[in-house]
Short mmCIF file of C-alpha atoms and ligand atoms in Angstrom, two decimals:
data_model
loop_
_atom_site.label_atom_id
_atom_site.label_comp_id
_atom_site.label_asym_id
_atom_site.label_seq_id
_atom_site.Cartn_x
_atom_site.Cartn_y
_atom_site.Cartn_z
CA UNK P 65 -1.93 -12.62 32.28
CA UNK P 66 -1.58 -13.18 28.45
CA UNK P 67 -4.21 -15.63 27.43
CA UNK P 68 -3.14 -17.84 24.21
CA UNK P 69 -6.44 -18.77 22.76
CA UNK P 70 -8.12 -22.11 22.11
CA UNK P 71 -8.30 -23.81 18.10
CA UNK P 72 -12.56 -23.16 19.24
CA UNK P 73 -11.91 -19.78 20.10
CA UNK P 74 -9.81 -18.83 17.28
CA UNK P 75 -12.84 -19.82 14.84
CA UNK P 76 -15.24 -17.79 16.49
CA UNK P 77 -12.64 -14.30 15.68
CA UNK P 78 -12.11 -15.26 12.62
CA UNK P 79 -15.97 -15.73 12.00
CA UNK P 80 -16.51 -11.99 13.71
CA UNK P 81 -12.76 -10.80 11.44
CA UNK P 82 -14.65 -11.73 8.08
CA UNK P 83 -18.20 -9.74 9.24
CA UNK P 84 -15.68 -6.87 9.82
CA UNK P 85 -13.66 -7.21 6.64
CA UNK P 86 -17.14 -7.28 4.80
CA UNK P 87 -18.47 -4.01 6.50
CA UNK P 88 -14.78 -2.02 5.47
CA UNK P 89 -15.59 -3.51 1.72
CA UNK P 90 -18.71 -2.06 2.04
CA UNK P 91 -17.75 1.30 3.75
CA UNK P 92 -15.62 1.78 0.85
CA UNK P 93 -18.33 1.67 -1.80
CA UNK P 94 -19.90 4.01 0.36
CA UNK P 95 -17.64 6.71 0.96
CA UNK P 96 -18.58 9.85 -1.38
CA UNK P 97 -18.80 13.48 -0.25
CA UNK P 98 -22.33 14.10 1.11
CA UNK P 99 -22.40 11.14 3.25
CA UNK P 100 -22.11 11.44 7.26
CA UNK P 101 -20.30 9.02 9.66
CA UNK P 102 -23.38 8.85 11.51
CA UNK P 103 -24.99 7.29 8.32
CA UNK P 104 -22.13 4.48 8.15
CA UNK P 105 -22.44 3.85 11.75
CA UNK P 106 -26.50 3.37 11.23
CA UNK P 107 -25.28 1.08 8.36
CA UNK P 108 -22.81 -1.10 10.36
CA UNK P 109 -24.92 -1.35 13.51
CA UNK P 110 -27.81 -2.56 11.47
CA UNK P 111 -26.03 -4.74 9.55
CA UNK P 112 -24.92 -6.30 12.68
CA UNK P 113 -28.58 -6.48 13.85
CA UNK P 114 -28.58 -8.67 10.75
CA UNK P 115 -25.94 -11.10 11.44
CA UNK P 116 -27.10 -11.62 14.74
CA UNK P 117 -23.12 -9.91 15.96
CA UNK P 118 -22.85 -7.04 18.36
CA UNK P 119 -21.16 -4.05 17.99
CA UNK P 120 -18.81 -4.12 21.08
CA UNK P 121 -17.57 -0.51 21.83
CA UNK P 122 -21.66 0.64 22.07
CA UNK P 123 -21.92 0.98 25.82
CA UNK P 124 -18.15 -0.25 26.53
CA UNK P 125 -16.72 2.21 29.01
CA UNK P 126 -19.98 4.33 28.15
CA UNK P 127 -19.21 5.06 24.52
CA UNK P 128 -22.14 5.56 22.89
CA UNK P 129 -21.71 4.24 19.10
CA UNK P 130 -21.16 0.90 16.92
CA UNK P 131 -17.94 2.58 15.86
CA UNK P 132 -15.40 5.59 15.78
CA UNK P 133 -14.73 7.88 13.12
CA UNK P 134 -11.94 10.17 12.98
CA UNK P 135 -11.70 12.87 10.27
CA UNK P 136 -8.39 14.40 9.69
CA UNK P 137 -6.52 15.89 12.57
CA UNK P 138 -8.76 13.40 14.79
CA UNK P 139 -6.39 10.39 16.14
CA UNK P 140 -9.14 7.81 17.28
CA UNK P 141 -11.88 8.15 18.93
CA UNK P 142 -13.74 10.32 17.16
CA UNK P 143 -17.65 10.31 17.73
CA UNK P 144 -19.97 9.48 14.20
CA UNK P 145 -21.86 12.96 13.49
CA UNK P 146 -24.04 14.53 11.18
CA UNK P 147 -21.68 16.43 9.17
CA UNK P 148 -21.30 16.12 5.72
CA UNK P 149 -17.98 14.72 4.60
CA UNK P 150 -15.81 16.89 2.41
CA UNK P 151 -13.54 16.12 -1.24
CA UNK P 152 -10.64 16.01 0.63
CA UNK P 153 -11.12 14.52 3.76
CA UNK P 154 -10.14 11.57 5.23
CA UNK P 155 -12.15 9.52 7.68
CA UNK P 156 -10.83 6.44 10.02
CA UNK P 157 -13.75 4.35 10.52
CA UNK P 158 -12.85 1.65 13.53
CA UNK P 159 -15.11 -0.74 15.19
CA UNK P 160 -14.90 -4.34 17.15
CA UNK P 161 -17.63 -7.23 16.19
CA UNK P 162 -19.02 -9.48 18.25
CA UNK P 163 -20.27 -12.30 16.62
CA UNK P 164 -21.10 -15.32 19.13
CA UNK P 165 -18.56 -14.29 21.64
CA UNK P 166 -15.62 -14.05 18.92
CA UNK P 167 -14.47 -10.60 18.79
CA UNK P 168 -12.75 -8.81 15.77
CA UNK P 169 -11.35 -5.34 15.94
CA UNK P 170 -10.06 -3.00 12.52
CA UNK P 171 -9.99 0.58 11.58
CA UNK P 172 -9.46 1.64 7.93
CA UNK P 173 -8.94 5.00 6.54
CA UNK P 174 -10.60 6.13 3.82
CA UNK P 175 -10.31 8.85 1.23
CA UNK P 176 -13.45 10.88 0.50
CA UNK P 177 -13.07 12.04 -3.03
CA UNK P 178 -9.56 13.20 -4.23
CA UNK P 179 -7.46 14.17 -1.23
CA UNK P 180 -4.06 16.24 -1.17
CA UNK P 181 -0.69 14.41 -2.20
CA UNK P 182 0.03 14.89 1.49
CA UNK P 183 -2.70 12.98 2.74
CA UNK P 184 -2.30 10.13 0.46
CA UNK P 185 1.18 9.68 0.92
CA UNK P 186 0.46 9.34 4.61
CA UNK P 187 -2.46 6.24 4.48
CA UNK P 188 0.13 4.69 1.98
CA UNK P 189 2.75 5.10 4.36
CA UNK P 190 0.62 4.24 7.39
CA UNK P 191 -1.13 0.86 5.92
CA UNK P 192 2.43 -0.25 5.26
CA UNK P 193 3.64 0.25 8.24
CA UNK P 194 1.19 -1.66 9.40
CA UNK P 195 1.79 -4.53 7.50
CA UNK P 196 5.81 -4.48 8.84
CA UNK P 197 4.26 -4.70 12.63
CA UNK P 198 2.31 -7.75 11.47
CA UNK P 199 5.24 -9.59 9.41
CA UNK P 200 7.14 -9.55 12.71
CA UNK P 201 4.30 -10.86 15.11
CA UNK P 202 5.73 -14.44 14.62
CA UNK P 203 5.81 -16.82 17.65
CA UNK P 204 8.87 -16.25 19.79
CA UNK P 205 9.73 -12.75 18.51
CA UNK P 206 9.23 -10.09 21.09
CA UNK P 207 6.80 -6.97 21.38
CA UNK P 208 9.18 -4.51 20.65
CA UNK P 209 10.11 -6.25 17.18
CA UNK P 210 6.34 -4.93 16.03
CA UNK P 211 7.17 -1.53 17.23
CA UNK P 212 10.50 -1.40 16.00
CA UNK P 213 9.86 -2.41 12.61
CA UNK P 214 7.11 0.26 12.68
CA UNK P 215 9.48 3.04 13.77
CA UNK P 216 12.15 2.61 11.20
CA UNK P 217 10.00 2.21 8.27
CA UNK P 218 7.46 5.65 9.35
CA UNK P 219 10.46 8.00 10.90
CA UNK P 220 12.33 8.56 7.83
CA UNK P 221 9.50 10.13 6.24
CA UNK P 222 9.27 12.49 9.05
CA UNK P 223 5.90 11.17 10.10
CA UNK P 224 5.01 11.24 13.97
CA UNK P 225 3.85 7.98 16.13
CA UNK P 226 1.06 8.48 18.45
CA UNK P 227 2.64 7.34 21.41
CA UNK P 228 -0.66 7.55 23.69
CA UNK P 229 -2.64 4.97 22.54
CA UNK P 230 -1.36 1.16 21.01
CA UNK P 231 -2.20 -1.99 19.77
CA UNK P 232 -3.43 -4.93 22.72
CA UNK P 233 -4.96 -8.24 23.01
CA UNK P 234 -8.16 -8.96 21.90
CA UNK P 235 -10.63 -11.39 23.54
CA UNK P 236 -12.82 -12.08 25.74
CA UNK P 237 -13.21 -8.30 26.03
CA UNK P 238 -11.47 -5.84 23.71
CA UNK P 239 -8.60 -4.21 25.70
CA UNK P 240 -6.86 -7.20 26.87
CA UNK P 241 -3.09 -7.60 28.09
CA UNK P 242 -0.33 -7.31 26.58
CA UNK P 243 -0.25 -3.50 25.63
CA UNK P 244 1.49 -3.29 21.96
CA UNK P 245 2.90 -0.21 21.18
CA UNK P 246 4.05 1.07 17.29
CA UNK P 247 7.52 2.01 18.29
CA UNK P 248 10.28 0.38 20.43
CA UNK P 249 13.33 -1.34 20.31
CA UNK P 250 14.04 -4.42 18.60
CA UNK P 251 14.29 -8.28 20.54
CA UNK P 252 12.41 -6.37 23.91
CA UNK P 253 9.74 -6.72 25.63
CA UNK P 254 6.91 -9.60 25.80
CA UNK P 255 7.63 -12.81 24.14
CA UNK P 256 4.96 -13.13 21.36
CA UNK P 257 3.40 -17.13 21.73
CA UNK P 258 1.43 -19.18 19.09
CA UNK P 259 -2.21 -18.62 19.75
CA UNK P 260 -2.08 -14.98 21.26
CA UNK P 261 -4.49 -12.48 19.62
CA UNK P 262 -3.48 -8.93 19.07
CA UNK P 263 -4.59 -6.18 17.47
CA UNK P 264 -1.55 -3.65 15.31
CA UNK P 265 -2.66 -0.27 14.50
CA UNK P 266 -0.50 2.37 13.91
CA UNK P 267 -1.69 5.84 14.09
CA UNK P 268 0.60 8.35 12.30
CA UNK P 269 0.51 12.08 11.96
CA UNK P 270 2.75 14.00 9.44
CA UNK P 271 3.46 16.30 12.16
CA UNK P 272 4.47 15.54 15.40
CA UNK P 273 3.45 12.54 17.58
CA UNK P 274 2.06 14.81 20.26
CA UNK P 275 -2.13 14.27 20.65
CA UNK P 276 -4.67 16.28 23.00
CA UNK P 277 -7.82 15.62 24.13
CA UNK P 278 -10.87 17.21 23.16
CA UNK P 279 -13.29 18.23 26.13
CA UNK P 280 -15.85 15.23 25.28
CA UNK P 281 -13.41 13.13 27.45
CA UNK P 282 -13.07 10.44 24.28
CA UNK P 283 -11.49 11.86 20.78
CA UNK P 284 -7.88 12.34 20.73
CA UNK P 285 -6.96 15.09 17.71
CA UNK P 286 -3.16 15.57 17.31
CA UNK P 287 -1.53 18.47 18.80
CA UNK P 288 -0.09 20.44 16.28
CA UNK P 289 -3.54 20.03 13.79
CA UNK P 290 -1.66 17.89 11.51
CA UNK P 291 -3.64 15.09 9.65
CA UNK P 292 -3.61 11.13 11.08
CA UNK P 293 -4.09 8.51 9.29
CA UNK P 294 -4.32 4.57 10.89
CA UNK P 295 -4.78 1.12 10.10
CA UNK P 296 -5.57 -1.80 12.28
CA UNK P 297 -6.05 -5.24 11.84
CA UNK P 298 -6.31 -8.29 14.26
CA UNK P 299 -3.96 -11.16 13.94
CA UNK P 300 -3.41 -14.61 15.49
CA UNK P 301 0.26 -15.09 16.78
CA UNK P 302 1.47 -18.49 14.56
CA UNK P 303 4.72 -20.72 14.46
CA UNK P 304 4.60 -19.19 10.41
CA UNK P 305 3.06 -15.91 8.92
CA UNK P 306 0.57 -14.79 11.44
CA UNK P 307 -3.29 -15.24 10.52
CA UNK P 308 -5.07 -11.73 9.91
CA UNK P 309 -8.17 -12.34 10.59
CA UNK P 310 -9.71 -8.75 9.53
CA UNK P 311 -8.25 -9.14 5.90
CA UNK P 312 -10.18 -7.96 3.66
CA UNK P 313 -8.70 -9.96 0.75
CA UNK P 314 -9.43 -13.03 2.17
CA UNK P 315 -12.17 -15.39 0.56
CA UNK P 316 -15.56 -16.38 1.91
CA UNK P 317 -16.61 -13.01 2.90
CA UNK P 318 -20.12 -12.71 3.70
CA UNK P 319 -22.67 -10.57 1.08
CA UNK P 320 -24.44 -7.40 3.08
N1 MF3 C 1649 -11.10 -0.24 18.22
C1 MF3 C 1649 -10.91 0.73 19.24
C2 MF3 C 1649 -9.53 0.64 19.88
O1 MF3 C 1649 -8.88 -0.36 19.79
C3 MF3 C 1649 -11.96 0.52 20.27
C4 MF3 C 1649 -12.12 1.69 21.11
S1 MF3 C 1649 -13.22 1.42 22.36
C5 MF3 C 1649 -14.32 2.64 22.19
O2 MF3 C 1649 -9.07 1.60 20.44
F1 MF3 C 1649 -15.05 2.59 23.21
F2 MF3 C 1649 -13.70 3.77 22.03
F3 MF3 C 1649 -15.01 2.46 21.12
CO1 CO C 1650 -9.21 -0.87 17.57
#
């Protein structure tokens, strides 16, 4: 069952999508070498605390943080940790807000310091991409359109697309039908409707697609040790342009 969302409901994520959008504004000032994820997950779970919002993923499906943080060759999933991060590294910070039942889901990637040519070309590639999913999540396209117009813009670079993990719906709970994948074939699959919720974010490796699983049962690292970069945003399906809702450029942000 695909649930299309009410006006009320729609209010309430975009309320949690600007407390999200905030925290990435703020995670960027805050990204310098010398800084742990474990410090920016204290910071966003407090800040939370603040706002009176939750941070979903603690305790969903026994994960144990406010938010996942994947450094280089780590897809998603990553756990926050003590370790310094590095000139050079990139980080994917991703987390879900709850804020009075509205939920809001985005990952960001960020660059600590100056990073290889390689790695930069990949988040510029990979935030693009993911703003060709979102220009075709228009009510009465299909599912595959997203993933389609995901494919042909990453392939030609020779970038891979994790296949193993994809977008979804968002609300009441954070994995919700339908499943929306970053590749796939244009005009199939699901028809999108006005007033569905989804999340797109495209994880891409500059090797091959391929990911494994590291022993803690949670962080997927790609295959061949190639980096992986993602972004994600959430979006409300429209009749027009489709309303992101985790945009950071949008006004009325709240101060932290
Ligand atoms: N934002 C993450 C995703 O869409 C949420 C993962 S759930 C967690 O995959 F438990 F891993 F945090
Ligand atoms: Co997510």
């Amino acid at each position: 069952m695909i649930q299309r969302k009410s006006a009320r409901e729609i209010e309430l994520m975009k309320e949690a999508g600007k407390l999200v959008a905030s925290l990435h504004r703020s995670i960027a000032a805050m990204i310098q070498p010398g800084i742990t994820t474990k410090d920016i997950d204290d910071f966003v779970e407090q800040t939370l605390d603040q706002h009176g919002a939750k941070a979903a993923q603690k305790g969903y499906q026994g994960y144990e943080y406010a938010t996942c943080a994947s450094i280089n060759d780590e897809i998603c999933h990553g756990f926050p940790r003590r370790d310094k991060l590095e000139v050079g590294d990139i980080v994917t910070m991703d987390f879900v807000v709850d804020l009075n039942g509205g939920l809001a889901d985005s990952a960001w990637t960020y660059e600590v310091g100056s990073v290889s040519e390689e790695a930069a070309a990949l988040n510029k590639v990979t935030k693009e991409a993911l703003y060709k999913g979102i220009e075709q999540a228009v009510h009465g396209n299909r599912i595959g359109d997203i993933g389609a117009a995901i494919q042909e813009y990453v392939e030609p670079h020779g970038y891979g697309i994790v296949r193993d993990f994809a977008g979804h719906g968002i609300g009441p709970t954070i994995h919700e039908e339908p499943n929306i994948p970053h590749y796939g074939a244009p005009g199939k699959g699901t028809r999108l409707k006005e007033g569905m919720v989804i999340t797109i974010e495209p994880m891409i490796n500059t090797g091959g697609w391929q990911s494994k699983m590291d022993s803690n049962g949670w962080t997927a690292r790609t295959k061949d040790g190639s980096l992986s970069s993602q972004y994600e945003h959430t979006i409300v399906v429209q009749k027009g342009k489709p309303i992101i809702t985790t945009d950071q450029d949008q006004e009325g942000l709240p101060a932290l």
